Coordinates of C-alpha atoms and ligand atoms in Angstrom, one line a residue:
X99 CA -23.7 47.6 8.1
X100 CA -20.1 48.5 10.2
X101 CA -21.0 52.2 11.5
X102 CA -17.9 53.9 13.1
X103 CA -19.0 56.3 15.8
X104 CA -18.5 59.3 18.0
X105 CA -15.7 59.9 15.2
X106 CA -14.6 63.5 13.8
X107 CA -15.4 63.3 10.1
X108 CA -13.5 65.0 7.1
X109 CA -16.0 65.6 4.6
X110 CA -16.0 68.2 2.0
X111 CA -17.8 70.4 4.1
X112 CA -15.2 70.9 6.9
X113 CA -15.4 68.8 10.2
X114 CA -18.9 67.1 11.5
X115 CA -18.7 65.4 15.0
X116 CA -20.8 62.1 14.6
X117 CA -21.7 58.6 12.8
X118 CA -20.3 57.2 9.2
X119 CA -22.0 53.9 8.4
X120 CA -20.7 51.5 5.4
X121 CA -22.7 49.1 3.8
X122 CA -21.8 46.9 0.6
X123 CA -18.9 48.7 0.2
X124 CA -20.2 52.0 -0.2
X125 CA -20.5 55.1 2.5
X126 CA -24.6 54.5 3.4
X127 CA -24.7 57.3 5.2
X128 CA -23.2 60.2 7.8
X129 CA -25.6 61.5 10.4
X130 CA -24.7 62.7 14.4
X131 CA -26.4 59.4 15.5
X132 CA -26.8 56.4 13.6
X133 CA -28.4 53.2 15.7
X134 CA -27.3 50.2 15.0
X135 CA -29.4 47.8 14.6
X136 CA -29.4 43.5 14.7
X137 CA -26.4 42.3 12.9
X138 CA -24.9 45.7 11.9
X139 CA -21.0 46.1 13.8
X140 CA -20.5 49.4 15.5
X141 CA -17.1 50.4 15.8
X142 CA -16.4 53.6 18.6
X143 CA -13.4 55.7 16.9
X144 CA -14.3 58.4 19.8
X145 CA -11.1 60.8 19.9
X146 CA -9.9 60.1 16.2
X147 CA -10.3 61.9 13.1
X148 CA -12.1 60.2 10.3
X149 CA -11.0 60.8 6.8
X150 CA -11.2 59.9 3.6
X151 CA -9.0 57.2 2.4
X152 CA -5.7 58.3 1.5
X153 CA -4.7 58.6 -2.4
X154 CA -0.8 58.4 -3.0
X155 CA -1.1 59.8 -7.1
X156 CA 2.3 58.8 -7.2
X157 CA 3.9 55.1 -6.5
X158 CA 5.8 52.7 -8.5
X159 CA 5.5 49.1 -8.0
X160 CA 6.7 45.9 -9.7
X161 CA 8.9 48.4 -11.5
X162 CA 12.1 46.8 -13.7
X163 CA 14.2 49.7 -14.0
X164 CA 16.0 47.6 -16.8
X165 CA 18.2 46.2 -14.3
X166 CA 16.5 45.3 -11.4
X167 CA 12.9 45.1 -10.1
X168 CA 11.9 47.3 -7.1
X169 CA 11.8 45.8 -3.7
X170 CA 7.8 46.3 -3.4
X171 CA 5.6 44.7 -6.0
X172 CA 1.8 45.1 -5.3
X173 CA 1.4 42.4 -3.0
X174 CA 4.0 44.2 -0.4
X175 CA 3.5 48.1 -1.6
X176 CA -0.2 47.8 -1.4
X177 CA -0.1 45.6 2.1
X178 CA 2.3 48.5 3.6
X179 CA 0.0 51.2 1.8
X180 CA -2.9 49.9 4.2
X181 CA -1.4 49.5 7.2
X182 CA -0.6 53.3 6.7
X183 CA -3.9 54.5 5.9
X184 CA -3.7 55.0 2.0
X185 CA -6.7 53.1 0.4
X186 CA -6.0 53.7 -3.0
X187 CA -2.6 54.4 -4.7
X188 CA -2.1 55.7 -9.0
X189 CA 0.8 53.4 -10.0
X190 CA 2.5 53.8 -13.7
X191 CA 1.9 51.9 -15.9
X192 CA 5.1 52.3 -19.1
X193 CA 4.4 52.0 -22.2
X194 CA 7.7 49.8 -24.1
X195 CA 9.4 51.0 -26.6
X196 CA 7.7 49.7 -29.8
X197 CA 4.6 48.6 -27.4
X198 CA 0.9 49.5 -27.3
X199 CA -0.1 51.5 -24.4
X200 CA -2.7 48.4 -24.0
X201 CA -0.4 46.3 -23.7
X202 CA 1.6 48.1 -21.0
X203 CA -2.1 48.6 -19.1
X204 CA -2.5 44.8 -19.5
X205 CA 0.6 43.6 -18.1
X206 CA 0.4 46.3 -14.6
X207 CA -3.0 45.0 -14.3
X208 CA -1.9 41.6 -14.8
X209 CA 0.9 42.6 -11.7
X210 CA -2.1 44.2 -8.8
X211 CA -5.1 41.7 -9.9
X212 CA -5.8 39.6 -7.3
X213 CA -2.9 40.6 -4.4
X214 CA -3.6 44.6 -4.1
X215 CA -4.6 44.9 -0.6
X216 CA -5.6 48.6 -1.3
X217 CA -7.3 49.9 -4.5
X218 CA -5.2 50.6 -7.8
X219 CA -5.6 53.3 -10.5
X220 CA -3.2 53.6 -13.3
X221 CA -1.1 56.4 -14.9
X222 CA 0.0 55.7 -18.0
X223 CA 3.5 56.8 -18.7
X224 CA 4.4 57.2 -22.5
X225 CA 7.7 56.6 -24.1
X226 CA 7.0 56.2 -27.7
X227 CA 4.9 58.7 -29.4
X228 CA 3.9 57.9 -32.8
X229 CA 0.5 57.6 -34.5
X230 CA -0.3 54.3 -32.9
X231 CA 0.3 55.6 -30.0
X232 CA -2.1 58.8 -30.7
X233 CA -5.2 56.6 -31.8
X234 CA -5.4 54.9 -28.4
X235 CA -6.0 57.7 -26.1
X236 CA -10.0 57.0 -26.8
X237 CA -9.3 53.5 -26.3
X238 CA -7.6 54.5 -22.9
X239 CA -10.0 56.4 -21.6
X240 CA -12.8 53.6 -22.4
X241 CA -10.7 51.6 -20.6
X242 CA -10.2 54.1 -17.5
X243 CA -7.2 56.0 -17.9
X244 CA -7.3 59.5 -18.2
X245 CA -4.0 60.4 -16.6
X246 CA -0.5 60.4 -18.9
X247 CA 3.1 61.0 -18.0
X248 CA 5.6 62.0 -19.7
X249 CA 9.6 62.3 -18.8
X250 CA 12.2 64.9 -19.7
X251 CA 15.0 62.9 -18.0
X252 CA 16.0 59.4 -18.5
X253 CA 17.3 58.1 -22.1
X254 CA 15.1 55.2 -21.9
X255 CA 11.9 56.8 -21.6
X256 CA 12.2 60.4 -22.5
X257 CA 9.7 62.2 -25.0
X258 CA 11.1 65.0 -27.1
X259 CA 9.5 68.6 -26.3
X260 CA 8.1 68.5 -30.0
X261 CA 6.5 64.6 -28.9
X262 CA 5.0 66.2 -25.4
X263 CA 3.5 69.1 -27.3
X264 CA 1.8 66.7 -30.1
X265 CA 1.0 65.0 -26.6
X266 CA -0.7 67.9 -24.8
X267 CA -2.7 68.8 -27.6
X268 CA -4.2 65.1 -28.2
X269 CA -5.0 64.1 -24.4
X270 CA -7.9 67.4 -25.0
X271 CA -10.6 65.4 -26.7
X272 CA -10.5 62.8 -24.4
X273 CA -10.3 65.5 -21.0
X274 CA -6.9 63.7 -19.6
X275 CA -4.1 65.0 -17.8
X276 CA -0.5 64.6 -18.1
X277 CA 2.6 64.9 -15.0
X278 CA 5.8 65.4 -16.5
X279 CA 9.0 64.1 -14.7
X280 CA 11.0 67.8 -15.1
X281 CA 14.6 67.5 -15.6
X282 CA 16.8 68.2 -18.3
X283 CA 17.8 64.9 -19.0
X284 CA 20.5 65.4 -21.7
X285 CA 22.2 68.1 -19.4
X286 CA 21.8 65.6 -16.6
X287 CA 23.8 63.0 -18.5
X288 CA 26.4 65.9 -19.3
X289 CA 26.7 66.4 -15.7
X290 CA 27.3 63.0 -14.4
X291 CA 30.0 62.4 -17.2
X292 CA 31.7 65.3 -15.8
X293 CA 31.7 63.8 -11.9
X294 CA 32.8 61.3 -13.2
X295 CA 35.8 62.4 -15.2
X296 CA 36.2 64.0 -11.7
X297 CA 36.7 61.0 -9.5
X298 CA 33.6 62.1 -8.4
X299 CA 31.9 58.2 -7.9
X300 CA 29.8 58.2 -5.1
X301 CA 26.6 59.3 -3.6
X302 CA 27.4 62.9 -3.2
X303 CA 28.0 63.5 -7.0
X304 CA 24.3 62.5 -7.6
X305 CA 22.6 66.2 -6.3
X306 CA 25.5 67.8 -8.2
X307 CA 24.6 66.6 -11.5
X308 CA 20.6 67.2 -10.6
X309 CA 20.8 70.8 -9.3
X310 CA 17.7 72.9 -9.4
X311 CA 18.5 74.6 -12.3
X312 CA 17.6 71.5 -14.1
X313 CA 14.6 71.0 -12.6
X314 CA 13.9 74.5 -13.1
X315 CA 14.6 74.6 -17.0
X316 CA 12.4 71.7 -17.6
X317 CA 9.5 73.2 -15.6
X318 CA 9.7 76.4 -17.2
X319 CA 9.8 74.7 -20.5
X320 CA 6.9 72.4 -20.0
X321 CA 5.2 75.4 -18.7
X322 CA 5.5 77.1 -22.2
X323 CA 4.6 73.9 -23.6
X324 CA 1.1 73.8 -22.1
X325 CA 0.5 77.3 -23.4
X326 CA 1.4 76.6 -26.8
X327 CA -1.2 73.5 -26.7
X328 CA -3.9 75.3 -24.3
X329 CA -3.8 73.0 -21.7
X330 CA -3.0 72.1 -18.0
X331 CA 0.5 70.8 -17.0
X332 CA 1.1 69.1 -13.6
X333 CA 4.4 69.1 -12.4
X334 CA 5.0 65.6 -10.3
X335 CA 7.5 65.1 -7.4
X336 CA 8.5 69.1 -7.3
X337 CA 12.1 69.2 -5.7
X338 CA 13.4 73.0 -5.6
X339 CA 12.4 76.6 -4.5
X340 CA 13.4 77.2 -8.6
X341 CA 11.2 74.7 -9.6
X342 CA 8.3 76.5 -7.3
X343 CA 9.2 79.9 -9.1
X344 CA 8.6 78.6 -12.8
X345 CA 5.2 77.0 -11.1
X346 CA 4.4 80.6 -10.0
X347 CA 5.3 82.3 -12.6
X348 CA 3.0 80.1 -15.4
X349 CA 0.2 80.7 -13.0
X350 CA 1.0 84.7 -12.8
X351 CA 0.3 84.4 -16.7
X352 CA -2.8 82.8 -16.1
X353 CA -1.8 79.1 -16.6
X354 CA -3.5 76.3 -15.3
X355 CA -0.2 74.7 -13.4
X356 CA -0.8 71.6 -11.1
X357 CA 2.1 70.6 -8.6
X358 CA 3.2 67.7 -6.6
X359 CA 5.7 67.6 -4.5
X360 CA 6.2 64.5 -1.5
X361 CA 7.3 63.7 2.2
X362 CA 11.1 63.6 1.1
X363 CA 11.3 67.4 -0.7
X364 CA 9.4 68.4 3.0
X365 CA 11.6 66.9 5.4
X366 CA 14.9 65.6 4.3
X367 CA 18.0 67.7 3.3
X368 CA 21.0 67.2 1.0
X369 CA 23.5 66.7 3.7
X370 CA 22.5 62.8 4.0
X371 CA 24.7 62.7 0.4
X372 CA 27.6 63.2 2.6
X373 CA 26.9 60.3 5.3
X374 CA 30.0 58.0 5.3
X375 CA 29.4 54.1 4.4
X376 CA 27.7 54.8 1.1
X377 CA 24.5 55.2 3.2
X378 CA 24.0 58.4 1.2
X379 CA 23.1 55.8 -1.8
X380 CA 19.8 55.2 0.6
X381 CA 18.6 58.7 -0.5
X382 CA 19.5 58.6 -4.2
X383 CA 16.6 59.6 -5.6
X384 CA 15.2 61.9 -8.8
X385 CA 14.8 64.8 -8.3
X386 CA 17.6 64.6 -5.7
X387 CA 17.0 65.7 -1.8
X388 CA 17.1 69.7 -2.0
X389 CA 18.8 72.5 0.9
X390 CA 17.4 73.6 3.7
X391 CA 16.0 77.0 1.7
X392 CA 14.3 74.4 -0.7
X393 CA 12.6 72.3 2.2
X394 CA 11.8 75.8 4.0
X395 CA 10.2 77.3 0.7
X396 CA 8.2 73.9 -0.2
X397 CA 6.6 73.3 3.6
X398 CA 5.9 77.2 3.2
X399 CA 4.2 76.5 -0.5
X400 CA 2.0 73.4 1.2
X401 CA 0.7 75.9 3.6
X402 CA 0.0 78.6 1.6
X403 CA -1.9 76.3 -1.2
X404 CA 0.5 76.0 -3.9
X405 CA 1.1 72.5 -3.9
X406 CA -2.0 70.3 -4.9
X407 CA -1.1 67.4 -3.9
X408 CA 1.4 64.9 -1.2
X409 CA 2.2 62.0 -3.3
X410 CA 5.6 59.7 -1.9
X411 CA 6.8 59.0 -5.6
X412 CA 7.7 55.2 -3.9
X413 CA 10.1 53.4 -6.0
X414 CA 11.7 50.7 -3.6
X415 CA 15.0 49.3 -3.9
X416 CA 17.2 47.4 -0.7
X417 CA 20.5 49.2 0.1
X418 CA 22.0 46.1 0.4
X419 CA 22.3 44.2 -2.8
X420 CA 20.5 46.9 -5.2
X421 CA 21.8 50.4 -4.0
X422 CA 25.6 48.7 -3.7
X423 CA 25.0 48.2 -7.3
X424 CA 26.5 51.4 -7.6
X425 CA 29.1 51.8 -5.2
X426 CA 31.7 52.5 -7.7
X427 CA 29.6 54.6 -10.0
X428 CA 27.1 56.9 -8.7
X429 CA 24.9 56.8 -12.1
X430 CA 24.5 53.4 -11.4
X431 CA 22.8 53.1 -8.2
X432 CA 19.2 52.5 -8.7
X433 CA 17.1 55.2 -8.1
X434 CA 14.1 55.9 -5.8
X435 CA 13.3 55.4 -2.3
X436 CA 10.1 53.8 0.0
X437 CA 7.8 55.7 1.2
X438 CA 4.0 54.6 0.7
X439 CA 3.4 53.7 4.1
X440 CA 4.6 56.6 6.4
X441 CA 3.2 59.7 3.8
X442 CA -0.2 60.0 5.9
X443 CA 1.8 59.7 9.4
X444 CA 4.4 62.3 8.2
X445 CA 2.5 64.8 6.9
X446 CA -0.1 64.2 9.7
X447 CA 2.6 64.9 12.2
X448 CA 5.0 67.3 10.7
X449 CA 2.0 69.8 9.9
X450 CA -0.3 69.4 12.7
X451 CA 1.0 73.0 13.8
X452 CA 0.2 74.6 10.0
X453 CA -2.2 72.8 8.5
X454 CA -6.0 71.8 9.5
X455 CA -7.3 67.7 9.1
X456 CA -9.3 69.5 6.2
X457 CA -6.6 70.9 4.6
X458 CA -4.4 67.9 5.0
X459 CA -7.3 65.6 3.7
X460 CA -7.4 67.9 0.8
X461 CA -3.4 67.7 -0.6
X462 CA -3.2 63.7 0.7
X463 CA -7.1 62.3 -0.9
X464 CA -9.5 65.0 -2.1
X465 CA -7.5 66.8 -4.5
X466 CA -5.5 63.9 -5.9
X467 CA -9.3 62.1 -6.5
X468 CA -9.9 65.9 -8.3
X469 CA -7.4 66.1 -10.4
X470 CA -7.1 62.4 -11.6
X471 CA -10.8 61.6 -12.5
X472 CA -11.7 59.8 -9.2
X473 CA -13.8 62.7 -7.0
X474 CA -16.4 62.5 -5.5
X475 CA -16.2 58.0 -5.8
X476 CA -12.8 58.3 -4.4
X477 CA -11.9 61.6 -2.0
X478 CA -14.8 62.2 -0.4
X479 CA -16.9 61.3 3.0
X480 CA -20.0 61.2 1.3
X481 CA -23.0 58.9 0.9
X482 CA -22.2 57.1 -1.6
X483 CA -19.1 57.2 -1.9
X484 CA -16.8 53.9 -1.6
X485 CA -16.0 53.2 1.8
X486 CA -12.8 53.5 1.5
X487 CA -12.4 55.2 5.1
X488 CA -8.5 55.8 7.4
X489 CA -9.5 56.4 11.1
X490 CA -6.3 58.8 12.7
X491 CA -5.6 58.4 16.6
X492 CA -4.1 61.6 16.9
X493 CA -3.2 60.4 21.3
X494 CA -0.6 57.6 20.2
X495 CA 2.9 58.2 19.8
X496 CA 5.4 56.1 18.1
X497 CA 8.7 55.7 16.3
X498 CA 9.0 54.8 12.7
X499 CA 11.9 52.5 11.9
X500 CA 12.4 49.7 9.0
X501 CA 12.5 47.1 12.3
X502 CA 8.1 47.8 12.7
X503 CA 7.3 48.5 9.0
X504 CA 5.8 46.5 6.1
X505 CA 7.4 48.0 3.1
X506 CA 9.4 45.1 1.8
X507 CA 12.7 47.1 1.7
X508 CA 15.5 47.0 4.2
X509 CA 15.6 50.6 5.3
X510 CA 13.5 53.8 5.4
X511 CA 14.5 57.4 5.0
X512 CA 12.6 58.5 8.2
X513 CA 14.4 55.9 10.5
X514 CA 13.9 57.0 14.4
X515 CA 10.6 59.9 13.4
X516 CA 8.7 59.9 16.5
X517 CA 5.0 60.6 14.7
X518 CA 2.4 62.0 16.9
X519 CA -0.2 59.6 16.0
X520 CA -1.0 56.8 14.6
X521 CA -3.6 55.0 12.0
X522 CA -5.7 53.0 14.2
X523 CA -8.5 51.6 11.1
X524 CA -8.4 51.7 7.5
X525 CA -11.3 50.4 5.6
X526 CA -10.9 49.5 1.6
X527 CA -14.2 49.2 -0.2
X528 CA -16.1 49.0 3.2
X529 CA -13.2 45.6 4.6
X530 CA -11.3 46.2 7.4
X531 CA -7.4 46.1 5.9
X532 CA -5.4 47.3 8.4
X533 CA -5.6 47.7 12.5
X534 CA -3.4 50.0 14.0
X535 CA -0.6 49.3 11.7
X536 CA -0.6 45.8 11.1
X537 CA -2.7 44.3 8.0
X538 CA -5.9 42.1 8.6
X539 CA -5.1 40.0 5.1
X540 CA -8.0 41.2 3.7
X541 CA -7.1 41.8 -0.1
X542 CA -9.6 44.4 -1.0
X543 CA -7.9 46.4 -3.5
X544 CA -10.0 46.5 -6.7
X545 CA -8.9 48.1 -10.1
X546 CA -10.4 51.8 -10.2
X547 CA -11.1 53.2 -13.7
X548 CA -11.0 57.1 -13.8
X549 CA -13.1 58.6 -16.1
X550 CA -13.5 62.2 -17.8
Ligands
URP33 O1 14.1 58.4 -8.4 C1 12.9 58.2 -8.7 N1 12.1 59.1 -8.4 N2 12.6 57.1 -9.3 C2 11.3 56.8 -9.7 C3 11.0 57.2 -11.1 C4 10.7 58.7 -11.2 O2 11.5 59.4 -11.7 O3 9.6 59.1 -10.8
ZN34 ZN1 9.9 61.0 -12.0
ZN35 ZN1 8.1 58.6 -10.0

């Protein structure tokens, strides 16, 4: 048994000052003393707040974006996901066009099996919706996925809004839940042609041609959407104080609206479009980076309890040698950015005046293990639960920079972030992975079937 001790726990009850001990993988039990006997390891974590493993809901790794593959695949994503405290991330898995959904599950498991150093759940994003399609949602869920996405933007993957409401209405039988990528992707495409025709080529086009309004549109329409079919919508990566009004105002008529927004949308402003050396293509991303007003309304939304959940949305790509790929056309530069390691350090820091260790716990593990089939295995400090445990020295200081991290990707948006803390353990399935930072090589991750 490895009991940590003298620790501050997060459990669903609100904070308990004492002992968590782990035992074949599993929490054994939480008590304000637990001896430890012969053989059993007793770790002190005296000082540091114990939570629940962290759940990023929202990662892509081993992605092809049909020209290149992301910098991360699940050997590096999953390795720099531990070493930042996340113990379990929900990756998407994308149905081809033409494909089976089991297929597409096949191949992403194929990609983590055997390399994942944290656990790995799967979204499954669908792209071509047609009766085949239709009769595998049971087999899906017997095969533990309950969670669907769906995107408005990109001509590649895009449902039509008669396809997503066929879609809403035939993930009810088997209890699943779909996030919608919401922007209007046609208008998008009629935007970019025009930046274009402009002269408009680099970096600072790409906001332009993604303003709010689109985001907006598409939320409001997928809103309506779920109230035509009766069911719950989530909204993933939520960009825009117009975005957070639709939200609101689908709620105000009684809607069951779920929201998502992440560490970029909380912290980083449009203004890095402008930064001279196409270093602006670092932060192309979709949704794009937002105002000031739109970071100011979306931290104010986390506090008040609007958003559900913290997910990074991590989609990797090197500035040099895949963002350069579009240095003469902004459409072209892939897009995404890293993020899977520093989500639980950011938040942890840039809230710690606003928001309590329970509250944070909730929006970064408890809620996204709610919402996605996981709770009370995944989310939760409680016996039995997995052991899937991060341990938060709140006393160190330090300074993120793409020099000290272990995302395999040659820059990060938060270069120079001086976080007020730092993750000192992180325990998958009850195995040490990750030491104040730095991975133990422990390759713990297991595949984690939600289930409705
Ligand atoms: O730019 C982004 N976010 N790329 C990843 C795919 C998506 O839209 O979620
Ligand atoms: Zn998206
Ligand atoms: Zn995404």
């Amino acid at each position: 048994m490895t009991i940590l001790k003298n620790g501050t726990l997060v459990t669903p009850n609100g904070l308990f000052r004492g002992d968590l001990a782990m035992e074949d993988g599993k929490i054994a039990r939480i008590a304000a003393h637990i001896p430890a006997g012969s053989g059993d390891t007793a770790v002190d974590v005296g000082g540091c707040i114990v939570f629940p493993g962290f759940i990023d809901g929202h990662t892509h790794l081993d992605l092809n974006n049909g020209v290149t593959n992301t910098a991360d695949n699940f050997e590096t994503g999953t390795r720099a996901a531990v070493c930042g405290g996340t113990t379990t991330i929900i990756d998407f898995a994308t149905q081809d066009k033409g494909g089976t959904l089991m297929h597409a599950l096949d191949v992403w498991k194929g990609m983590a099996e055997g390399v994942s150093s944290c656990n790995y759940a799967f979204h499954m994003a669908i792209t071509d919706w047609n009766d085949r399609t239709k009769a595998e949602l049971p087999l899906m869920r017997e095969a533990g996925v309950t969670s669907f996405k769906a995107y408005f933007a990109y001509d590649n993957l895009r449902v039509s809004d008669a396809e997503l409401l066929d879609i809403l209405k035939s993930l009810k039988p088997i209890g699943g839940i779909i996030g919608v990528h919401c922007e209007n992707g046609p208008v998008v495409n009629a935007l970019q042609k025009l930046e274009l025709a402009k002269g408009n080529t680099g970096p600072a086009a790409h906001p332009v041609s993604r303003p709010a309004e689109v985001e907006a549109e598409a939320i409001d329409r997928l809103c309506w959407l779920g109230r035509l079919a009766d069911a719950p919508v989530h909204v993933v990566h939520l960009s825009s104080e117009l975005g957070l009004e639709e939200v609101r105002r689908a709620r105000q008529r009684g809607q069951t609206v779920y929201a998502e927004t992440c560490p970029q949308y909380l912290l980083l402003e449009d203004s890095v479009y402008g930064l001279p050396d196409f270093e602006g293509a670092k932060y192309v991303m979709s949704p794009p980076l937002r105002k000031a007003s739109d970071v100011q309304a979306l931290r104010e939304a986390v506090v008040n309890g609007e958003i559900n959940t913290i997910a990074t949305d991590h989609c990797s790509f090197n500035f040099h040698g895949q963002k350069t790929l579009g240095r003469d056309d902004f459409t072209r530069i892939p897009n995404g950015g890293p993020g899977v390691e520093h989500r639980p350090t950011l938040m942890l820091t840039s809230f710690r005046d606003t928001l309590s260790y329970v509250e944070l716990s909730r929006l970064m593990s408890e809620n996204v293990a709610k919402l996605f089939h996981l709770y009370p295995r995944k989310g939760a400090l409680l016996p039995g639960s997995d052991a899937d445990v991060t341990v938060w020295n709140p006393n160190q200081t330090w300074t993120i920079s793409a020099g000290n991290q272990h995302q395999n990707v040659d820059y990060t948006p938060y270069e120079g972030f001086r976080a007020a803390g730092q993750v000192k353990y992180v325990y998958v399935n009850g195995v040490l992975a990750a030491e104040n930072g730095e991975p133990t090589g422990a390759i713990a991750g297991q595949f984690v079937k939600t289930k409705t």
